[in-house]
Tab-separated table of C-alpha atoms and ligand atoms in Angstrom:
chain	number	residue	atom	x	y	z
T	1	MET	CA	107.950	72.741	81.147
T	2	GLN	CA	110.365	75.656	80.777
T	3	LYS	CA	114.016	75.377	81.752
T	4	LEU	CA	116.940	77.727	82.081
T	5	ILE	CA	120.224	76.876	80.424
T	6	ILE	CA	123.233	78.684	81.829
T	7	GLN	CA	126.759	78.625	80.498
T	8	GLY	CA	128.823	79.449	83.573
T	9	GLY	CA	132.010	81.423	83.933
T	10	SER	CA	131.231	85.006	82.844
T	11	PRO	CA	131.669	87.687	85.507
T	12	LEU	CA	128.565	89.906	85.695
T	13	ARG	CA	129.222	93.486	84.573
T	14	GLY	CA	126.909	96.393	83.981
T	15	GLU	CA	123.867	98.165	85.335
T	16	ILE	CA	120.305	97.047	86.018
T	17	ARG	CA	117.204	98.545	87.561
T	18	ILE	CA	115.653	96.794	90.560
T	19	SER	CA	111.911	96.058	90.341
T	20	GLY	CA	109.149	96.711	92.861
T	21	ALA	CA	109.082	94.291	95.792
T	22	LYS	CA	106.912	91.189	95.454
T	23	ASN	CA	106.336	90.977	99.198
T	24	ALA	CA	105.296	94.628	99.373
T	25	ALA	CA	103.140	94.584	96.222
T	26	LEU	CA	101.042	91.572	97.304
T	27	PRO	CA	99.684	93.086	100.570
T	28	VAL	CA	99.233	96.499	98.939
T	29	LEU	CA	97.076	94.894	96.208
T	30	CYS	CA	94.932	93.367	98.965
T	31	ALA	CA	94.532	96.784	100.604
T	32	ALA	CA	92.309	97.678	97.627
T	33	LEU	CA	89.643	95.433	99.218
T	34	LEU	CA	89.331	97.958	102.058
T	35	THR	CA	87.755	100.720	99.966
T	36	SER	CA	85.122	101.166	97.273
T	37	ASP	CA	87.345	103.834	95.654
T	38	THR	CA	90.179	103.250	93.215
T	39	LEU	CA	93.618	102.337	94.535
T	40	SER	CA	96.272	103.183	91.990
T	41	ILE	CA	99.568	101.351	92.480
T	42	LYS	CA	102.860	102.028	90.701
T	43	ASN	CA	106.058	99.957	90.461
T	44	VAL	CA	104.130	96.671	90.592
T	45	PRO	CA	106.500	93.930	89.396
T	46	HIS	CA	105.449	91.629	86.520
T	47	LEU	CA	105.461	88.335	88.409
T	48	GLN	CA	103.399	85.180	88.480
T	49	ASP	CA	102.387	85.815	92.121
T	50	VAL	CA	101.092	89.278	91.196
T	51	THR	CA	99.082	87.816	88.292
T	52	THR	CA	97.614	85.191	90.627
T	53	MET	CA	96.694	87.831	93.220
T	54	LEU	CA	95.037	90.023	90.561
T	55	SER	CA	92.976	87.043	89.320
T	56	LEU	CA	91.948	86.309	92.893
T	57	LEU	CA	90.832	89.897	93.510
T	58	GLU	CA	89.059	90.015	90.134
T	59	GLN	CA	86.985	86.903	90.828
T	60	MET	CA	85.927	88.559	94.112
T	61	GLY	CA	84.492	91.442	92.090
T	62	ALA	CA	87.335	93.981	91.872
T	63	ASP	CA	87.782	95.881	88.589
T	64	ILE	CA	91.381	95.887	87.468
T	65	LEU	CA	93.234	98.010	84.944
T	66	THR	CA	96.887	97.323	84.198
T	67	ASN	CA	99.382	98.884	81.817
T	68	ASN	CA	102.897	98.088	80.644
T	69	GLN	CA	104.396	100.701	82.940
T	70	SER	CA	103.938	98.460	85.992
T	71	GLU	CA	100.853	100.387	87.115
T	72	VAL	CA	97.705	98.740	88.405
T	73	GLU	CA	94.373	100.382	89.226
T	74	LEU	CA	92.025	98.399	91.427
T	75	THR	CA	88.457	99.309	92.218
T	76	ALA	CA	86.650	97.018	94.621
T	77	THR	CA	83.270	98.741	94.722
T	78	ASN	CA	81.187	95.584	94.614
T	79	LEU	CA	82.694	92.586	96.300
T	80	ILE	CA	80.289	89.922	95.160
T	81	ASN	CA	82.279	86.837	96.071
T	82	PRO	CA	84.296	86.956	99.337
T	83	VAL	CA	85.971	83.652	98.556
T	84	ALA	CA	89.596	82.600	97.939
T	85	PRO	CA	89.341	79.181	96.289
T	86	TYR	CA	91.781	76.344	96.920
T	87	GLU	CA	92.944	76.311	93.295
T	88	MET	CA	94.377	79.824	93.724
T	89	VAL	CA	95.582	79.629	97.323
T	90	LYS	CA	97.481	76.399	96.719
T	91	THR	CA	99.807	78.117	94.238
T	92	MET	CA	100.421	81.187	96.391
T	93	ARG	CA	100.287	81.255	100.185
T	94	ALA	CA	100.175	85.054	100.224
T	95	ALA	CA	96.508	84.689	99.208
T	96	ILE	CA	95.848	84.491	102.977
T	97	LEU	CA	96.375	88.284	102.913
T	98	VAL	CA	92.828	88.781	101.600
T	99	LEU	CA	91.352	87.368	104.825
T	100	GLY	CA	91.713	90.455	107.050
T	101	PRO	CA	90.648	93.151	104.574
T	102	LEU	CA	87.782	91.114	103.143
T	103	LEU	CA	86.354	90.386	106.577
T	104	ALA	CA	86.720	93.995	107.719
T	105	ARG	CA	85.036	95.376	104.605
T	106	THR	CA	82.275	92.843	103.860
T	107	GLY	CA	81.775	91.096	107.215
T	108	GLU	CA	82.564	87.710	105.735
T	109	ALA	CA	85.421	85.759	104.188
T	110	ASN	CA	85.816	82.186	103.039
T	111	ILE	CA	89.459	81.469	102.398
T	112	SER	CA	91.017	78.131	101.564
T	113	LEU	CA	93.550	77.027	104.175
T	114	PRO	CA	96.991	77.363	102.623
T	115	GLY	CA	98.272	74.077	104.096
T	116	GLY	CA	101.942	73.138	104.090
T	117	CYS	CA	104.365	74.146	101.402
T	118	ALA	CA	107.830	73.115	100.289
T	119	ILE	CA	109.741	75.301	102.767
T	120	GLY	CA	107.747	74.355	105.850
T	121	LEU	CA	104.396	73.880	107.535
T	122	ARG	CA	103.610	77.593	107.640
T	123	PRO	CA	100.428	77.586	109.723
T	124	VAL	CA	98.152	80.672	109.896
T	125	ASP	CA	97.065	80.295	113.533
T	126	GLN	CA	98.298	83.789	114.451
T	127	HIS	CA	96.160	85.385	111.706
T	128	ILE	CA	93.122	83.495	113.017
T	129	LYS	CA	93.818	84.160	116.688
T	130	GLY	CA	94.169	87.893	116.024
T	131	LEU	CA	90.915	88.137	114.077
T	132	GLN	CA	89.107	86.160	116.784
T	133	ALA	CA	90.392	88.646	119.384
T	134	MET	CA	88.801	91.361	117.214
T	135	GLY	CA	85.435	89.586	117.486
T	136	ALA	CA	85.401	87.422	114.360
T	137	GLU	CA	83.670	84.068	114.496
T	138	ILE	CA	85.875	81.616	112.707
T	139	THR	CA	85.193	78.043	111.734
T	140	ILE	CA	87.381	75.754	109.714
T	141	LYS	CA	85.513	73.317	107.520
T	142	HIS	CA	86.286	71.381	104.366
T	143	GLY	CA	89.714	73.017	104.242
T	144	TYR	CA	88.330	76.560	104.317
T	145	ILE	CA	88.581	79.315	106.938
T	146	HIS	CA	85.114	80.780	107.243
T	147	ALA	CA	85.166	84.088	109.096
T	148	VAL	CA	82.185	86.261	109.984
T	149	ALA	CA	82.071	89.586	111.831
T	150	LYS	CA	79.382	92.216	111.430
T	151	GLN	CA	81.801	94.754	112.853
T	152	LEU	CA	85.354	93.997	113.969
T	153	ARG	CA	86.333	95.537	117.317
T	154	GLY	CA	89.729	96.888	118.284
T	155	ALA	CA	91.746	94.599	120.572
T	156	ARG	CA	95.135	94.183	122.178
T	157	ILE	CA	96.779	91.295	120.339
T	158	MET	CA	99.982	89.670	121.483
T	159	MET	CA	101.367	87.585	118.637
T	160	ASP	CA	103.103	84.417	119.853
T	161	ILE	CA	105.628	84.530	117.031
T	162	VAL	CA	106.851	87.206	114.683
T	163	THR	CA	104.906	86.812	111.441
T	164	VAL	CA	105.118	89.108	108.441
T	165	THR	CA	101.844	88.386	106.634
T	166	GLY	CA	100.143	87.835	110.027
T	167	THR	CA	101.077	91.396	111.041
T	168	GLU	CA	99.934	92.710	107.641
T	169	ASN	CA	96.605	90.869	107.730
T	170	LEU	CA	95.731	92.097	111.221
T	171	MET	CA	96.904	95.642	110.502
T	172	MET	CA	94.631	95.799	107.435
T	173	ALA	CA	91.650	94.335	109.322
T	174	ALA	CA	92.139	96.778	112.212
T	175	THR	CA	91.924	99.858	109.958
T	176	LEU	CA	88.133	99.404	109.717
T	177	ALA	CA	87.527	98.001	113.226
T	178	GLU	CA	85.644	99.926	115.865
T	179	GLY	CA	88.156	101.285	118.378
T	180	THR	CA	91.873	100.840	118.791
T	181	THR	CA	93.931	97.735	118.017
T	182	ILE	CA	97.383	97.218	119.452
T	183	LEU	CA	99.549	94.591	117.760
T	184	GLU	CA	102.345	93.436	120.038
T	185	ASN	CA	105.373	91.436	118.911
T	186	ALA	CA	104.684	92.713	115.396
T	187	ALA	CA	107.101	91.971	112.541
T	188	HIS	CA	109.487	94.827	111.616
T	189	GLU	CA	109.976	94.078	107.908
T	190	PRO	CA	110.178	97.153	105.622
T	191	GLU	CA	107.279	95.729	103.558
T	192	ILE	CA	105.068	96.315	106.612
T	193	ILE	CA	106.046	99.988	106.651
T	194	ASP	CA	105.303	100.193	102.913
T	195	LEU	CA	101.830	98.744	103.473
T	196	ALA	CA	101.230	101.043	106.460
T	197	ASN	CA	102.206	104.064	104.319
T	198	CYS	CA	99.679	103.014	101.679
T	199	LEU	CA	96.946	102.482	104.293
T	200	ILE	CA	97.706	105.854	105.934
T	201	ALA	CA	97.402	107.532	102.515
T	202	MET	CA	93.983	105.800	102.244
T	203	GLY	CA	92.904	107.467	105.515
T	204	ALA	CA	93.934	104.818	108.071
T	205	LYS	CA	95.308	105.859	111.460
T	206	ILE	CA	98.403	103.766	112.122
T	207	SER	CA	101.479	104.405	114.229
T	208	GLY	CA	104.491	102.266	115.096
T	209	ALA	CA	104.794	100.289	111.827
T	210	GLY	CA	108.363	98.952	111.664
T	211	THR	CA	108.518	98.488	115.459
T	212	ASP	CA	107.348	95.790	117.910
T	213	ILE	CA	104.095	97.569	118.677
T	214	ILE	CA	101.732	98.849	116.004
T	215	THR	CA	98.704	100.878	117.038
T	216	ILE	CA	95.752	101.183	114.694
T	217	GLN	CA	92.797	103.408	115.437
T	218	GLY	CA	89.866	102.156	113.400
T	219	VAL	CA	88.056	104.520	111.019
T	220	LYS	CA	84.604	104.236	109.383
T	221	SER	CA	85.908	104.006	105.823
T	222	LEU	CA	89.019	104.337	103.699
T	223	HIS	CA	89.389	106.144	100.389
T	224	GLY	CA	91.416	105.668	97.219
T	225	THR	CA	94.975	106.888	96.771
T	226	GLN	CA	98.130	106.432	94.700
T	227	HIS	CA	100.973	104.365	96.048
T	228	THR	CA	104.406	103.405	94.701
T	229	VAL	CA	105.659	99.979	95.802
T	230	MET	CA	109.107	99.967	97.474
T	231	PRO	CA	112.077	98.327	95.696
T	232	ASP	CA	112.665	94.609	96.102
T	233	ARG	CA	115.420	94.147	98.691
T	234	ILE	CA	115.616	90.397	98.006
T	235	GLU	CA	115.999	90.861	94.251
T	236	THR	CA	118.693	93.437	95.068
T	237	GLY	CA	120.487	91.012	97.386
T	238	THR	CA	120.242	88.189	94.849
T	239	PHE	CA	121.964	90.236	92.121
T	240	LEU	CA	124.619	91.393	94.584
T	241	VAL	CA	125.443	87.810	95.552
T	242	ALA	CA	125.606	86.883	91.853
T	243	GLY	CA	128.003	89.802	91.345
T	244	VAL	CA	130.264	88.627	94.169
T	245	ALA	CA	130.125	84.953	93.208
T	246	THR	CA	131.102	85.635	89.586
T	247	GLY	CA	133.809	88.156	90.514
T	248	GLY	CA	132.031	90.950	88.644
T	249	GLU	CA	131.222	94.626	88.907
T	250	ILE	CA	127.560	95.668	88.935
T	251	HIS	CA	125.575	98.819	89.512
T	252	LEU	CA	122.008	98.515	90.803
T	253	THR	CA	119.617	101.440	90.561
T	254	GLU	CA	116.204	102.233	92.070
T	255	THR	CA	116.899	100.264	95.220
T	256	TYR	CA	117.314	101.215	98.889
T	257	PRO	CA	120.665	100.134	100.381
T	258	HIS	CA	119.559	101.009	103.933
T	259	LEU	CA	117.120	98.055	103.815
T	260	LEU	CA	119.975	95.620	103.230
T	261	ASP	CA	122.387	96.360	106.079
T	262	ALA	CA	122.706	92.719	107.171
T	263	VAL	CA	123.252	91.491	103.589
T	264	LEU	CA	125.701	94.253	102.618
T	265	GLY	CA	127.677	93.599	105.828
T	266	LYS	CA	128.051	89.918	104.918
T	267	LEU	CA	129.075	90.701	101.326
T	268	THR	CA	131.725	93.107	102.583
T	269	GLU	CA	132.971	90.328	104.883
T	270	ALA	CA	133.176	88.107	101.777
T	271	GLY	CA	135.565	90.646	100.258
T	272	ALA	CA	133.271	92.784	98.096
T	273	ASN	CA	133.920	96.466	97.625
T	274	ILE	CA	130.564	98.203	97.994
T	275	GLU	CA	129.599	101.833	97.518
T	276	SER	CA	126.068	103.138	97.805
T	277	GLY	CA	123.946	106.264	97.625
T	278	ASP	CA	120.319	106.912	98.568
T	279	ASN	CA	118.948	104.688	95.821
T	280	TRP	CA	121.874	102.864	94.201
T	281	ILE	CA	124.496	100.264	95.024
T	282	HIS	CA	127.787	99.671	93.211
T	283	LEU	CA	129.600	96.415	93.887
T	284	LYS	CA	133.023	95.235	92.735
T	285	MET	CA	134.619	91.894	93.478
T	286	SER	CA	138.077	90.984	92.351
T	287	ALA	CA	139.146	87.940	94.367
T	288	ARG	CA	137.696	84.585	95.348
T	289	PRO	CA	135.100	85.240	98.098
T	290	LYS	CA	135.782	84.421	101.748
T	291	SER	CA	133.320	82.070	103.415
T	292	ILE	CA	130.455	83.690	105.316
T	293	SER	CA	128.686	82.118	108.277
T	294	LEU	CA	125.191	83.335	109.057
T	295	ARG	CA	121.962	82.666	110.890
T	296	THR	CA	118.604	83.780	109.541
T	297	ALA	CA	116.262	85.788	111.791
T	298	PRO	CA	113.451	88.345	111.470
T	299	TYR	CA	114.312	91.839	110.140
T	300	PRO	CA	116.640	93.677	110.660
T	301	ALA	CA	118.763	90.516	111.032
T	302	PHE	CA	119.779	88.340	108.093
T	303	PRO	CA	116.718	87.468	105.917
T	304	THR	CA	115.684	83.860	105.338
T	305	ASP	CA	114.885	84.890	101.751
T	306	MET	CA	118.645	85.404	101.132
T	307	GLN	CA	119.887	82.207	102.800
T	308	ALA	CA	119.898	79.995	99.692
T	309	GLN	CA	121.815	82.540	97.599
T	310	PHE	CA	124.556	82.773	100.261
T	311	MET	CA	124.725	78.977	100.313
T	312	SER	CA	125.775	79.017	96.626
T	313	LEU	CA	128.302	81.754	97.289
T	314	ASN	CA	129.873	79.725	100.110
T	315	CYS	CA	130.229	76.699	97.821
T	316	ILE	CA	133.119	78.391	95.997
T	317	ALA	CA	134.474	80.527	98.859
T	318	THR	CA	137.773	80.062	100.681
T	319	GLY	CA	137.268	78.375	104.052
T	320	THR	CA	134.311	76.748	105.794
T	321	ALA	CA	130.981	78.400	106.593
T	322	MET	CA	128.015	77.513	108.765
T	323	ILE	CA	124.505	78.555	107.747
T	324	THR	CA	121.613	78.117	110.183
T	325	GLU	CA	118.009	78.540	109.063
T	326	THR	CA	115.778	79.549	111.989
T	327	ILE	CA	112.570	80.776	110.291
T	328	PHE	CA	111.378	77.839	108.190
T	329	GLU	CA	111.839	74.182	109.101
T	330	ASN	CA	112.497	72.881	105.582
T	331	ARG	CA	114.385	75.570	103.726
T	332	LEU	CA	117.598	73.751	102.852
T	333	MET	CA	116.336	71.810	99.848
T	334	HIS	CA	118.747	73.543	97.492
T	335	VAL	CA	121.613	71.743	99.285
T	336	GLN	CA	120.752	68.475	97.576
T	337	GLU	CA	120.830	70.150	94.166
T	338	LEU	CA	124.053	72.043	94.896
T	339	LYS	CA	125.654	68.745	95.880
T	340	ARG	CA	124.831	67.485	92.373
T	341	MET	CA	127.146	70.279	91.241
T	342	ASN	CA	129.916	68.883	93.446
T	343	ALA	CA	129.387	71.266	96.383
T	344	ASP	CA	130.788	70.049	99.708
T	345	ILE	CA	127.887	70.575	102.132
T	346	GLU	CA	126.773	68.641	105.178
T	347	VAL	CA	123.436	69.259	106.852
T	348	GLU	CA	122.724	68.570	110.492
T	349	GLY	CA	119.269	69.662	111.620
T	350	HIS	CA	118.742	73.227	110.447
T	351	THR	CA	122.424	73.944	109.955
T	352	ALA	CA	124.541	73.437	106.854
T	353	VAL	CA	128.328	73.289	106.946
T	354	ILE	CA	129.816	74.325	103.616
T	355	ARG	CA	133.457	73.692	102.737
T	356	GLY	CA	134.398	75.944	99.862
T	357	ILE	CA	135.905	74.395	96.729
T	358	PRO	CA	137.528	76.318	93.843
T	359	GLU	CA	134.725	75.664	91.352
T	360	LEU	CA	131.362	73.983	90.887
T	361	ASP	CA	130.557	71.491	88.132
T	362	ALA	CA	127.643	72.256	85.827
T	363	ALA	CA	124.771	69.750	86.097
T	364	ASN	CA	121.062	69.261	85.535
T	365	VAL	CA	119.269	70.514	88.648
T	366	MET	CA	115.724	71.119	89.783
T	367	ALA	CA	114.285	74.208	91.468
T	368	THR	CA	112.288	73.353	94.599
T	369	ASP	CA	111.094	76.790	95.728
T	370	LEU	CA	111.520	80.437	94.811
T	371	ARG	CA	114.752	81.337	96.621
T	372	ALA	CA	116.218	77.869	96.056
T	373	SER	CA	115.778	78.568	92.326
T	374	ALA	CA	117.747	81.793	92.704
T	375	SER	CA	120.558	79.907	94.424
T	376	LEU	CA	120.721	77.450	91.518
T	377	VAL	CA	120.896	80.310	89.009
T	378	ILE	CA	123.866	81.731	90.944
T	379	ALA	CA	125.463	78.284	91.072
T	380	GLY	CA	124.935	77.934	87.298
T	381	LEU	CA	126.603	81.303	86.696
T	382	ILE	CA	129.767	80.211	88.491
T	383	ALA	CA	129.908	76.544	87.456
T	384	GLN	CA	132.154	75.278	84.701
T	385	GLY	CA	130.017	74.154	81.755
T	386	GLU	CA	126.289	74.107	81.045
T	387	THR	CA	123.775	73.991	83.895
T	388	VAL	CA	120.140	73.184	83.136
T	389	ILE	CA	117.597	74.271	85.751
T	390	ASP	CA	114.209	72.573	85.640
T	391	ARG	CA	110.905	73.723	87.255
T	392	ILE	CA	111.714	77.400	86.884
T	393	TYR	CA	108.070	78.350	87.386
T	394	HIS	CA	109.177	78.852	91.008
T	395	LEU	CA	111.594	81.545	89.831
T	396	ASP	CA	108.919	83.357	87.819
T	397	ARG	CA	106.840	83.766	90.992
T	398	GLY	CA	109.341	86.252	92.373
T	399	TYR	CA	111.954	87.526	89.899
T	400	GLU	CA	110.925	89.911	87.129
T	401	CYS	CA	112.635	89.201	83.764
T	402	ILE	CA	115.538	87.471	85.476
T	403	GLU	CA	117.194	86.071	82.369
T	404	GLU	CA	116.838	89.399	80.560
T	405	LYS	CA	118.441	91.254	83.469
T	406	LEU	CA	121.237	88.694	83.796
T	407	SER	CA	121.848	88.770	80.020
T	408	ASN	CA	122.194	92.547	80.247
T	409	LEU	CA	124.933	91.925	82.792
T	410	GLY	CA	126.741	89.599	80.379
T	411	ALA	CA	125.501	86.211	81.616
T	412	GLN	CA	124.983	83.440	79.084
T	413	ILE	CA	121.486	82.351	79.993
T	414	LEU	CA	118.628	81.048	77.877
T	415	ARG	CA	115.042	79.940	78.522
T	416	THR	CA	113.783	76.889	76.665
T	417	ASN	CA	110.595	74.912	76.588
W	501	EPU	N1	104.006	81.052	111.511
W	501	EPU	C1	103.199	80.381	112.403
W	501	EPU	N2	101.893	80.793	112.525
W	501	EPU	C2	101.374	81.829	111.813
W	501	EPU	C3	102.205	82.504	110.907
W	501	EPU	C4	103.522	82.092	110.773
W	501	EPU	O1	103.632	79.448	113.069
W	501	EPU	O2	100.178	82.127	111.968
W	501	EPU	C5	105.429	80.654	111.384
W	501	EPU	C6	105.811	80.197	109.989
W	501	EPU	O3	105.511	78.838	109.786
W	501	EPU	C7	107.305	80.488	109.957
W	501	EPU	C8	107.415	81.754	110.815
W	501	EPU	O4	106.221	81.810	111.586
W	501	EPU	O5	108.001	79.446	110.562
W	501	EPU	C9	107.536	83.057	110.039
W	501	EPU	O6	106.563	83.084	109.005
W	501	EPU	P1	105.901	84.413	108.457
W	501	EPU	O7	104.447	84.382	108.756
W	501	EPU	O8	106.674	85.610	108.897
W	501	EPU	O9	106.093	84.223	106.891
W	501	EPU	P2	105.065	84.669	105.812
W	501	EPU	O10	104.438	85.936	106.251
W	501	EPU	O11	104.216	83.547	105.386
W	501	EPU	C10	106.698	86.267	104.495
W	501	EPU	C11	107.213	86.337	103.090
W	501	EPU	C12	108.188	85.197	102.874
W	501	EPU	C13	109.330	85.340	103.876
W	501	EPU	C14	108.767	85.346	105.309
W	501	EPU	C15	109.825	85.603	106.368
W	501	EPU	C16	105.368	87.369	101.919
W	501	EPU	C17	104.277	87.246	100.925
W	501	EPU	N3	106.088	86.268	102.161
W	501	EPU	O12	106.048	85.001	104.600
W	501	EPU	O13	108.694	85.329	101.559
W	501	EPU	O14	110.218	84.262	103.750
W	501	EPU	O15	107.771	86.379	105.420
W	501	EPU	O16	110.473	86.781	106.139
W	501	EPU	O17	105.596	88.446	102.452
W	501	EPU	C18	109.701	84.587	99.568
W	501	EPU	O18	109.533	85.726	99.103
W	501	EPU	O19	110.418	83.718	99.001
W	501	EPU	C19	109.051	84.221	100.829
W	501	EPU	C20	108.873	82.965	101.207
């Protein structure tokens, strides 16, 4: 199993380019199921989750062409196998995103239930409830969601909770439904707007993406188009936190600062000097960071996907911080590992209290999920000595060339087998 070895203590300095967003690329890839034409997608990040999604779409019958320039062409003319098998879904929950488009296009889908995962239970009841409201007959048997609908019908769907992939799944299904669908209590995440833009370019009629209420007027068919995936706001935030934690100066290009208001606000509170333009961010940090309390919540509030990275930052900040996770019930697993590095953290329920200490001790630690892995990388960069991070396959699911990018910024980081 591969590991990362990090020699801590070097401030990050230099410039890197931010990759396309994982959580925007995955739904956009699934949108290819909605048309028999070719969907050409640019700025697709090279990530394990993208590879898994492409394999899933390929075994359903999609033709796929990729090149080294992060471009993918998908043509789903003949969907011979509307199935997402357990073996694929178990490694990537986002596979549930094929359910809506597959059902809308072929009238049938057989998708393995994702089940629980490390960060929480993560049920898909809202996806199912929405499709049922659109006329789908859904049965759950042998761990699979079997959905059938000759023709989905538009419906008014009130989602009980704000769900990102739930909103995306239902929005995709509704593009080919008969009549109008209104999604209420929809998620606002920018990745939803990115998907809506792609669907609109394919001929879908969608308004309100990025707000509480999304209206989709069904059309008979969609056509191919070209789409460029938005920049990864979580990768951006992760590098910014690493810059602040190491007391460095970094310049990030091909990213959108306006999607990171909550994160940039917190980093400024920590003492960072931040300048930005339309598609770049420059960050400089010259003192020990101040502690930052936060509470995760749906966009535009502070993202759960940045919580773990801020936990590491708080470990070496001045003062005491409180971090409350409100989205997932089990997303504080990195605390245990950070404590192995001498961090002073106490957890009560979904809240962690972090008392900053001047420096962390390097140690052998284990990644438990994607963003937890990122927090351990940041901790390794600031710790005194050599940190070894095990189970980094979690990291490869969501960060493109992370050690290469960090090395370019002056970090001493190495991958070993
Ligand atoms: N939920 C339900 N029922 C549902 C759907 C969700 O109870 O039918 C609950 C979940 O268990 C969770 C909350 O609602 O407690 C929010 O979950 P959501 O559905 O919004 O999460 P998701 O769509 O599965 C996406 C991202 C996650 C990110 C969350 C929250 C993708 C592929 N994944 O997940 O990204 O944390 O939204 O912003 O878009 C990551 O990149 O590391 C990651 C986990």
